[in-house]
């Protein structure tokens, strides 16, 4: 527990040092964090939804923070919003395309 | 919680009728003065640089500018409405589910985060949705993931940095606020849109469920001189017509300090001159390149003597800029 100037009288202030990089997760730990069975995640990778870019032949794909974020969101849509895997896959394709286009537009608008 | 309205037009010192070009010019002019690398007063300069970046982020995007203009005076009502972007702010929620988050040190104001940030609700975001609101009554479930934008300068993206980010959670049910401070390490080579995960720092789990995660989404700060494309940087190099024809040595800015660029004789407009390895770090190692794109500027008014010289040139020159039609 540490004191800090922005904490009011009713506040609890805590200071944590978080090392945020470089985060690389194995398939097993990514599956655990996202709450999916490792076999299911392997299946997703085989379908090309996750991990394909980083997979070396003969090795299991690894996951970074972005991939983990997407995987968690994927599972959220599927489980809690009742969206089928096929539909989530489509949504993800669209989201990635939107992000790519946003970055391109940002570049074209210039500084 | 008090979200303070940000007057983005005032930040850039422009009228509400400003054209996109006016907005760009105003931003570049102010960014040159307040950029953290050049500002005389580092602290004040940094604060102002963040402010104008945020203003430019909204006003340079026609869709965001339209939404901002519509918000206008009624922004507080808009923020409280059930369908508005910041609609959940301050509303009582399920047990263990914080009703509000207030970030500090991300480089964006709470106003921006509420109305224009990655974390706001709607398509493509899940600031407080994942794992929280849909299985009320189920036993244990995981807290929601929380997302916020993190402004990162190009210099930080090049060299990496450490940033102090604070997150104040306001509980709606009368329990004490909680403020966490994180030392976030920004790795060199961080990309636009990249997310930095702080495990277990999102919403509190319910019924003994684990906490959600906190994701900081990198937004590269606009630089007065460079625009970013992947790991490459682009710079507009303005030349006088005779410089393009005769060649010239010019001093240009880079993230590594000024350098001299040799422009060869006979350089056409829109030529791209490459400065190898002066871009941002590449994912696969090494660095991207810096491209200087030539723009030939013509004087808008000339003296008598200059006019005479141009007229003489027009008589002796065989140059034909247009193909015969």
Short mmCIF file of C-alpha atoms in Angstrom, two decimals:
data_model
loop_
_atom_site.label_atom_id
_atom_site.label_comp_id
_atom_site.label_asym_id
_atom_site.label_seq_id
_atom_site.Cartn_x
_atom_site.Cartn_y
_atom_site.Cartn_z
CA UNK A 1 0.00 0.00 0.00
CA UNK A 2 1.44 3.33 -0.88
CA UNK A 3 0.44 6.90 -0.36
CA UNK A 4 -0.27 9.11 -3.30
CA UNK A 5 -1.45 12.63 -3.96
CA UNK A 6 -4.44 11.76 -6.10
CA UNK A 7 -6.04 9.49 -3.51
CA UNK A 8 -8.88 11.08 -1.57
CA UNK A 9 -9.72 10.28 2.04
CA UNK A 10 -12.13 7.53 1.00
CA UNK A 11 -9.71 6.07 -1.47
CA UNK A 12 -7.46 3.10 -1.33
CA UNK A 13 -4.32 3.60 -3.34
CA UNK A 14 -2.08 0.80 -4.47
CA UNK A 15 1.03 0.91 -6.55
CA UNK A 16 1.90 -2.06 -8.68
CA UNK A 17 4.73 -2.42 -11.06
CA UNK A 18 3.56 -4.22 -14.13
CA UNK A 19 6.05 -5.34 -16.68
CA UNK A 20 4.07 -5.34 -19.85
CA UNK A 21 6.39 -6.79 -22.42
CA UNK A 22 7.32 -8.73 -24.32
CA UNK A 23 4.41 -11.00 -23.55
CA UNK A 24 4.47 -14.27 -25.37
CA UNK A 25 2.03 -16.96 -24.33
CA UNK A 26 2.19 -20.62 -25.23
CA UNK A 27 -0.91 -22.21 -26.68
CA UNK A 28 -1.57 -23.93 -23.35
CA UNK A 29 -1.41 -20.74 -21.28
CA UNK A 30 -3.36 -18.68 -23.84
CA UNK A 31 -6.09 -21.33 -23.76
CA UNK A 32 -6.15 -21.24 -19.97
CA UNK A 33 -6.34 -17.42 -19.82
CA UNK A 34 -9.13 -17.30 -22.38
CA UNK A 35 -10.98 -20.19 -20.76
CA UNK A 36 -10.99 -22.49 -23.78
CA UNK A 37 -9.80 -26.06 -24.03
CA UNK A 38 -6.33 -26.28 -25.62
CA UNK A 39 -7.74 -28.69 -28.22
CA UNK A 40 -10.35 -26.11 -29.15
CA UNK A 41 -7.66 -23.46 -29.55
CA UNK A 42 -5.63 -25.87 -31.71
CA UNK A 43 -8.76 -26.31 -33.76
CA UNK A 44 -9.12 -22.50 -34.14
CA UNK A 45 -5.49 -22.31 -35.24
CA UNK A 46 -6.05 -25.04 -37.82
CA UNK A 47 -9.04 -23.09 -39.12
CA UNK A 48 -6.73 -20.10 -39.46
CA UNK A 49 -8.63 -17.90 -37.00
CA UNK A 50 -5.68 -17.52 -34.64
CA UNK A 51 -1.96 -17.99 -34.56
CA UNK A 52 -1.40 -18.66 -38.24
CA UNK A 53 1.02 -15.80 -38.82
CA UNK A 54 3.38 -16.76 -36.07
CA UNK A 55 3.27 -20.52 -36.42
CA UNK A 56 6.50 -22.15 -37.51
CA UNK A 57 6.18 -25.48 -39.28
CA UNK A 58 6.19 -28.31 -36.76
CA UNK A 59 5.80 -26.03 -33.74
CA UNK A 60 2.80 -24.74 -31.87
CA UNK A 61 1.78 -21.12 -32.47
CA UNK A 62 2.44 -18.57 -29.76
CA UNK A 63 0.21 -15.69 -28.73
CA UNK A 64 0.89 -12.08 -27.86
CA UNK A 65 -1.31 -9.58 -25.98
CA UNK A 66 -3.23 -8.68 -29.13
CA UNK A 67 -3.95 -12.31 -29.96
CA UNK A 68 -5.03 -12.97 -26.40
CA UNK A 69 -7.34 -9.97 -26.49
CA UNK A 70 -8.92 -11.24 -29.68
CA UNK A 71 -9.25 -14.76 -28.32
CA UNK A 72 -10.99 -13.54 -25.18
CA UNK A 73 -13.31 -11.42 -27.20
CA UNK A 74 -13.96 -14.28 -29.61
CA UNK A 75 -15.00 -16.49 -26.72
CA UNK A 76 -17.10 -13.71 -25.24
CA UNK A 77 -19.12 -13.25 -28.44
CA UNK A 78 -19.53 -16.98 -28.84
CA UNK A 79 -20.56 -17.81 -25.30
CA UNK A 80 -22.35 -14.77 -23.99
CA UNK A 81 -23.80 -13.18 -27.07
CA UNK A 82 -24.82 -16.47 -28.63
CA UNK A 83 -22.93 -15.86 -31.86
CA UNK A 84 -21.93 -18.98 -33.78
CA UNK A 85 -18.25 -19.72 -34.51
CA UNK A 86 -18.78 -19.09 -38.20
CA UNK A 87 -20.34 -15.71 -37.47
CA UNK A 88 -17.62 -14.75 -34.98
CA UNK A 89 -15.04 -15.68 -37.56
CA UNK A 90 -16.76 -13.38 -40.02
CA UNK A 91 -16.94 -10.59 -37.39
CA UNK A 92 -13.23 -10.96 -36.72
CA UNK A 93 -12.38 -10.76 -40.38
CA UNK A 94 -14.38 -7.54 -40.57
CA UNK A 95 -12.87 -6.08 -37.37
CA UNK A 96 -9.34 -6.71 -38.60
CA UNK A 97 -10.18 -5.16 -41.95
CA UNK A 98 -11.71 -2.12 -40.22
CA UNK A 99 -8.57 -1.68 -38.10
CA UNK A 100 -6.34 -2.00 -41.16
CA UNK A 101 -8.40 0.56 -43.06
CA UNK A 102 -8.46 2.93 -40.08
CA UNK A 103 -4.67 2.81 -39.95
CA UNK A 104 -4.48 3.48 -43.69
CA UNK A 105 -6.88 6.44 -43.46
CA UNK A 106 -4.88 7.82 -40.56
CA UNK A 107 -1.74 7.64 -42.68
CA UNK A 108 -3.39 9.22 -45.72
CA UNK A 109 -4.70 12.14 -43.65
CA UNK A 110 -1.09 12.78 -42.70
CA UNK A 111 0.29 14.50 -39.64
CA UNK B 1 -17.77 11.51 -11.52
CA UNK B 2 -16.94 14.77 -13.13
CA UNK B 3 -16.05 14.44 -16.80
CA UNK B 4 -14.76 17.78 -17.96
CA UNK B 5 -15.77 19.06 -21.38
CA UNK B 6 -12.82 19.63 -23.70
CA UNK B 7 -13.02 22.52 -26.12
CA UNK B 8 -10.98 21.11 -28.99
CA UNK B 9 -11.38 24.22 -31.16
CA UNK B 10 -9.97 26.34 -28.36
CA UNK B 11 -7.11 23.86 -27.87
CA UNK B 12 -6.03 24.40 -31.48
CA UNK B 13 -6.93 28.11 -31.46
CA UNK B 14 -9.25 27.83 -34.45
CA UNK B 15 -12.88 28.80 -35.13
CA UNK B 16 -15.59 26.13 -35.36
CA UNK B 17 -15.79 26.82 -39.08
CA UNK B 18 -12.13 25.87 -39.67
CA UNK B 19 -11.44 23.81 -42.80
CA UNK B 20 -9.60 20.45 -42.60
CA UNK B 21 -6.49 22.22 -43.95
CA UNK B 22 -6.78 24.97 -41.27
CA UNK B 23 -7.00 22.26 -38.61
CA UNK B 24 -3.91 20.50 -39.93
CA UNK B 25 -1.92 23.73 -40.14
CA UNK B 26 -2.93 24.78 -36.61
CA UNK B 27 -1.97 21.38 -35.24
CA UNK B 28 1.42 21.30 -36.95
CA UNK B 29 2.25 24.81 -35.84
CA UNK B 30 1.39 24.09 -32.19
CA UNK B 31 2.96 20.63 -32.26
CA UNK B 32 6.27 22.15 -33.36
CA UNK B 33 6.22 24.43 -30.33
CA UNK B 34 5.01 21.96 -27.72
CA UNK B 35 6.53 18.69 -28.89
CA UNK B 36 8.18 17.07 -25.84
CA UNK B 37 11.54 16.99 -27.64
CA UNK B 38 11.67 20.72 -28.26
CA UNK B 39 9.48 22.36 -25.59
CA UNK B 40 11.43 24.55 -23.19
CA UNK B 41 9.20 23.69 -20.26
CA UNK B 42 9.00 19.88 -20.46
CA UNK B 43 6.05 19.37 -18.14
CA UNK B 44 3.84 22.15 -19.50
CA UNK B 45 4.91 21.30 -23.06
CA UNK B 46 3.96 17.66 -22.62
CA UNK B 47 0.54 18.54 -21.20
CA UNK B 48 -0.14 20.93 -24.09
CA UNK B 49 1.16 18.44 -26.65
CA UNK B 50 -1.27 15.81 -25.35
CA UNK B 51 -4.10 18.32 -25.41
CA UNK B 52 -3.54 19.33 -29.04
CA UNK B 53 -3.03 15.70 -30.07
CA UNK B 54 -6.36 14.76 -28.58
CA UNK B 55 -8.03 17.76 -30.23
CA UNK B 56 -6.49 16.83 -33.59
CA UNK B 57 -7.43 13.18 -33.18
CA UNK B 58 -11.10 14.22 -33.01
CA UNK B 59 -11.21 17.24 -35.35
CA UNK B 60 -9.10 15.69 -38.14
CA UNK B 61 -11.56 12.82 -38.46
CA UNK B 62 -14.74 14.12 -40.19
CA UNK B 63 -16.96 11.53 -38.49
CA UNK B 64 -15.57 12.24 -35.01
CA UNK B 65 -15.72 15.98 -35.65
CA UNK B 66 -19.38 15.69 -36.64
CA UNK B 67 -20.16 13.78 -33.46
CA UNK B 68 -18.21 16.28 -31.39
CA UNK B 69 -20.06 19.22 -32.97
CA UNK B 70 -23.38 17.50 -32.31
CA UNK B 71 -22.48 16.94 -28.67
CA UNK B 72 -21.95 20.66 -28.26
CA UNK B 73 -23.55 22.22 -25.23
CA UNK B 74 -25.67 19.18 -24.48
CA UNK B 75 -22.76 16.83 -24.02
CA UNK B 76 -23.66 16.02 -20.40
CA UNK B 77 -27.17 14.90 -21.30
CA UNK B 78 -25.72 12.91 -24.15
CA UNK B 79 -23.34 11.24 -21.74
CA UNK B 80 -26.14 10.17 -19.43
CA UNK B 81 -28.54 8.89 -22.04
CA UNK B 82 -29.05 5.13 -22.15
CA UNK B 83 -27.98 4.82 -25.77
CA UNK B 84 -25.13 7.31 -25.74
CA UNK B 85 -21.49 6.22 -25.95
CA UNK B 86 -20.80 6.91 -22.29
CA UNK B 87 -24.21 5.67 -21.24
CA UNK B 88 -23.12 3.45 -18.42
CA UNK B 89 -21.21 6.09 -16.53
CA UNK B 90 -22.36 6.39 -12.97
CA UNK B 91 -25.18 3.90 -13.21
CA UNK B 92 -25.56 1.33 -10.42
CA UNK B 93 -24.47 -2.06 -11.59
CA UNK B 94 -24.30 -5.65 -10.54
CA UNK B 95 -22.47 -6.43 -7.27
CA UNK B 96 -18.73 -6.34 -7.67
CA UNK B 97 -19.03 -4.52 -10.95
CA UNK B 98 -17.46 -1.06 -10.74
CA UNK B 99 -19.71 1.57 -12.17
CA UNK B 100 -16.92 3.74 -13.47
CA UNK B 101 -13.27 3.94 -14.41
CA UNK B 102 -11.16 7.04 -14.49
CA UNK B 103 -7.75 6.82 -16.10
CA UNK B 104 -4.81 9.11 -15.51
CA UNK B 105 -1.52 9.30 -17.38
CA UNK B 106 -2.81 7.70 -20.58
CA UNK B 107 -2.45 10.98 -22.49
CA UNK B 108 -6.20 11.18 -23.14
CA UNK B 109 -8.82 12.98 -21.09
CA UNK B 110 -11.77 11.19 -19.56
CA UNK B 111 -13.96 13.19 -21.92
CA UNK B 112 -12.14 11.70 -24.92
CA UNK B 113 -12.29 8.21 -23.45
CA UNK B 114 -16.05 8.53 -22.86
CA UNK B 115 -16.99 9.70 -26.31
CA UNK B 116 -14.20 8.82 -28.72
CA UNK B 117 -11.95 6.22 -27.08
CA UNK B 118 -11.44 2.53 -27.81
CA UNK B 119 -13.04 1.69 -24.50
CA UNK B 120 -16.39 3.23 -25.20
CA UNK B 121 -19.27 0.89 -25.77
CA UNK B 122 -20.53 0.00 -29.18
CA UNK B 123 -19.40 -1.99 -32.14
CA UNK B 124 -15.85 -3.14 -31.81
CA UNK B 125 -15.39 -2.50 -28.12
CA UNK B 126 -16.16 -4.28 -24.93
CA UNK B 127 -15.05 -1.98 -22.21
CA UNK B 128 -17.38 -3.44 -19.64
CA UNK B 129 -19.04 -6.25 -21.41
CA UNK B 130 -16.86 -9.34 -21.46
CA UNK B 131 -18.01 -11.81 -18.90
CA UNK B 132 -20.10 -9.45 -16.84
CA UNK B 133 -23.59 -8.47 -17.73
CA UNK B 134 -25.18 -11.43 -19.36
CA UNK B 135 -25.05 -14.16 -16.82
CA UNK B 136 -26.49 -12.46 -13.78
CA UNK B 137 -27.60 -15.12 -11.36
CA UNK B 138 -25.03 -17.64 -12.50
CA UNK B 139 -22.64 -18.52 -9.68
CA UNK B 140 -19.10 -17.28 -10.23
CA UNK B 141 -18.10 -15.32 -13.27
CA UNK B 142 -15.09 -13.42 -14.46
CA UNK B 143 -14.91 -9.64 -14.26
CA UNK B 144 -15.14 -7.74 -17.49
CA UNK B 145 -12.16 -6.67 -19.52
CA UNK B 146 -11.48 -2.94 -19.52
CA UNK B 147 -9.95 -1.06 -22.41
CA UNK B 148 -8.45 2.42 -22.70
CA UNK B 149 -6.27 4.33 -25.16
CA UNK B 150 -2.65 5.09 -24.43
CA UNK B 151 -0.97 7.97 -26.24
CA UNK B 152 2.56 7.01 -27.29
CA UNK B 153 4.92 9.45 -29.00
CA UNK B 154 7.02 8.29 -31.94
CA UNK B 155 10.11 8.78 -29.80
CA UNK B 156 8.65 6.39 -27.23
CA UNK B 157 7.77 3.92 -29.97
CA UNK B 158 11.38 4.11 -31.17
CA UNK B 159 13.19 3.79 -27.88
CA UNK B 160 10.55 2.35 -25.58
CA UNK B 161 9.57 3.95 -22.28
CA UNK B 162 7.95 3.56 -18.93
CA UNK B 163 4.74 5.33 -18.15
CA UNK B 164 2.80 5.81 -14.98
CA UNK B 165 -0.87 5.10 -15.55
CA UNK B 166 -3.47 5.42 -12.83
CA UNK B 167 -6.87 3.83 -12.76
CA UNK B 168 -9.46 5.01 -10.29
CA UNK B 169 -12.43 2.74 -9.85
CA UNK B 170 -15.53 4.35 -8.48
CA UNK B 171 -17.80 1.80 -6.92
CA UNK B 172 -21.46 2.68 -7.27
CA UNK B 173 -22.55 0.97 -4.07
CA UNK B 174 -20.99 3.27 -1.47
CA UNK B 175 -17.75 1.38 -0.93
CA UNK B 176 -14.47 3.26 -1.12
CA UNK B 177 -12.91 4.29 -4.42
CA UNK B 178 -9.79 2.43 -5.30
CA UNK B 179 -6.88 3.86 -7.22
CA UNK B 180 -4.22 1.65 -8.73
CA UNK B 181 -1.00 2.98 -10.17
CA UNK B 182 0.79 0.98 -12.84
CA UNK B 183 4.26 1.36 -14.23
CA UNK B 184 3.57 0.37 -17.79
CA UNK B 185 6.53 -0.57 -19.90
CA UNK B 186 6.13 0.43 -23.52
CA UNK B 187 8.34 -1.82 -25.59
CA UNK B 188 10.40 -0.33 -28.44
CA UNK B 189 8.68 -0.93 -31.77
CA UNK B 190 5.17 -0.73 -30.38
CA UNK B 191 2.64 -0.39 -33.23
CA UNK B 192 -0.51 1.67 -33.74
CA UNK B 193 -3.47 -0.22 -32.30
CA UNK B 194 -1.30 -2.71 -30.41
CA UNK B 195 -2.68 -3.71 -27.03
CA UNK B 196 -0.73 -3.95 -23.82
CA UNK B 197 -2.35 -6.37 -21.38
CA UNK B 198 -2.31 -5.89 -17.63
CA UNK B 199 -3.47 -9.28 -16.41
CA UNK B 200 -6.21 -9.30 -13.79
CA UNK B 201 -6.49 -5.49 -13.64
CA UNK B 202 -9.92 -5.22 -15.25
CA UNK B 203 -13.31 -5.52 -13.57
CA UNK B 204 -13.61 -7.45 -10.32
CA UNK B 205 -14.93 -10.98 -10.62
CA UNK B 206 -18.29 -11.86 -9.12
CA UNK B 207 -18.92 -14.74 -6.73
CA UNK B 208 -15.25 -15.60 -6.45
CA UNK B 209 -14.65 -15.47 -10.20
CA UNK B 210 -11.33 -14.10 -11.46
CA UNK B 211 -10.88 -10.42 -12.35
CA UNK B 212 -10.93 -9.33 -15.97
CA UNK B 213 -7.92 -7.85 -17.76
CA UNK B 214 -7.00 -4.27 -18.52
CA UNK B 215 -5.95 -3.55 -22.10
CA UNK B 216 -4.18 -0.34 -23.06
CA UNK B 217 -4.48 0.33 -26.76
CA UNK B 218 -1.57 2.19 -28.29
CA UNK B 219 -2.43 5.33 -30.24
CA UNK B 220 0.64 6.83 -31.83
CA UNK B 221 0.75 10.58 -31.24
CA UNK B 222 0.64 12.72 -34.36
CA UNK B 223 4.03 14.17 -35.11
CA UNK B 224 4.35 17.63 -36.67
CA UNK B 225 6.71 16.29 -39.35
CA UNK B 226 6.20 12.57 -39.82
CA UNK B 227 3.31 10.32 -40.66
CA UNK B 228 3.54 6.62 -39.91
CA UNK B 229 2.92 3.70 -42.23
CA UNK B 230 3.78 0.44 -40.52
CA UNK B 231 7.41 0.84 -39.48
CA UNK B 232 8.15 3.47 -42.14
CA UNK B 233 7.97 7.21 -41.62
CA UNK B 234 7.03 9.74 -44.28
CA UNK B 235 8.15 13.33 -44.45
CA UNK B 236 7.06 16.05 -46.89
CA UNK B 237 10.13 17.74 -48.33
CA UNK B 238 9.37 21.17 -49.76
CA UNK B 239 11.76 22.33 -52.48
CA UNK B 240 12.08 25.47 -54.60
CA UNK B 241 11.81 24.71 -58.35
CA UNK B 242 15.51 25.46 -58.91
CA UNK B 243 16.50 23.19 -56.02
CA UNK B 244 14.64 20.31 -57.68
CA UNK B 245 16.34 21.05 -61.01
CA UNK B 246 19.87 21.77 -59.81
CA UNK B 247 19.97 19.47 -56.79
CA UNK B 248 20.59 20.62 -53.24
CA UNK B 249 21.70 19.47 -49.82
CA UNK B 250 18.98 20.02 -47.22
CA UNK B 251 18.89 19.54 -43.50
CA UNK B 252 15.86 17.46 -42.51
CA UNK B 253 14.57 16.29 -39.14
CA UNK B 254 14.64 12.62 -38.17
CA UNK B 255 13.75 10.87 -34.90
CA UNK B 256 17.50 10.48 -34.41
CA UNK B 257 18.19 14.20 -34.83
CA UNK B 258 18.71 16.37 -37.92
CA UNK B 259 20.52 14.89 -40.87
CA UNK B 260 21.61 16.13 -44.28
CA UNK B 261 19.84 14.78 -47.35
CA UNK B 262 21.32 15.14 -50.81
CA UNK B 263 18.64 15.84 -53.38
CA UNK B 264 20.01 14.85 -56.81
CA UNK B 265 19.70 17.22 -59.78
CA UNK B 266 16.52 16.68 -61.81
CA UNK B 267 14.33 15.49 -58.97
CA UNK B 268 10.67 15.41 -59.99
CA UNK B 269 7.73 16.33 -57.75
CA UNK B 270 6.40 13.38 -55.73
CA UNK B 271 9.76 11.56 -55.91
CA UNK B 272 10.46 9.62 -52.75
CA UNK B 273 13.95 9.78 -51.34
CA UNK B 274 14.68 6.97 -48.93
CA UNK B 275 16.74 7.30 -45.78
CA UNK B 276 17.38 3.71 -44.85
CA UNK B 277 16.93 2.61 -41.24
CA UNK B 278 15.60 5.90 -39.89
CA UNK B 279 12.05 4.64 -39.36
CA UNK B 280 10.52 2.79 -36.42
CA UNK B 281 11.64 -0.65 -35.19
CA UNK B 282 10.38 -3.55 -37.28
CA UNK B 283 8.65 -6.54 -35.74
CA UNK B 284 11.15 -8.87 -37.38
CA UNK B 285 14.14 -6.79 -36.20
CA UNK B 286 15.97 -3.80 -37.61
CA UNK B 287 14.30 -0.53 -38.42
CA UNK B 288 11.99 0.76 -41.12
CA UNK B 289 12.91 3.62 -43.44
CA UNK B 290 12.23 7.32 -43.59
CA UNK B 291 10.84 8.54 -46.91
CA UNK B 292 11.10 12.17 -47.92
CA UNK B 293 8.43 12.94 -50.53
CA UNK B 294 9.31 15.89 -52.72
CA UNK B 295 6.81 18.73 -53.05
CA UNK B 296 7.83 21.54 -55.34
CA UNK B 297 6.67 24.89 -54.05
CA UNK B 298 6.33 27.90 -56.30
CA UNK B 299 6.59 31.46 -55.02
CA UNK B 300 3.20 33.19 -55.01
CA UNK B 301 4.66 36.65 -55.56
CA UNK B 302 7.95 37.67 -57.20
CA UNK B 303 10.05 40.81 -57.45
CA UNK B 304 10.68 42.52 -60.80
CA UNK B 305 14.13 41.00 -60.97
CA UNK B 306 12.81 37.51 -60.28
CA UNK B 307 10.07 37.91 -62.84
CA UNK B 308 12.64 38.89 -65.46
CA UNK B 309 14.71 35.79 -64.63
CA UNK B 310 11.68 33.48 -64.86
CA UNK B 311 10.67 35.09 -68.15
CA UNK B 312 14.11 34.56 -69.56
CA UNK B 313 13.98 30.94 -68.39
CA UNK B 314 10.62 30.44 -70.08
CA UNK B 315 12.10 31.66 -73.35
CA UNK B 316 15.20 29.47 -73.33
CA UNK B 317 13.74 26.30 -71.77
CA UNK B 318 12.73 23.30 -73.88
CA UNK B 319 10.94 21.72 -70.92
CA UNK B 320 7.38 20.59 -71.62
CA UNK B 321 5.49 19.56 -68.47
CA UNK B 322 2.41 18.29 -70.37
CA UNK B 323 2.23 15.72 -73.12
CA UNK B 324 0.88 17.17 -76.39
CA UNK B 325 -2.82 16.35 -76.55
#
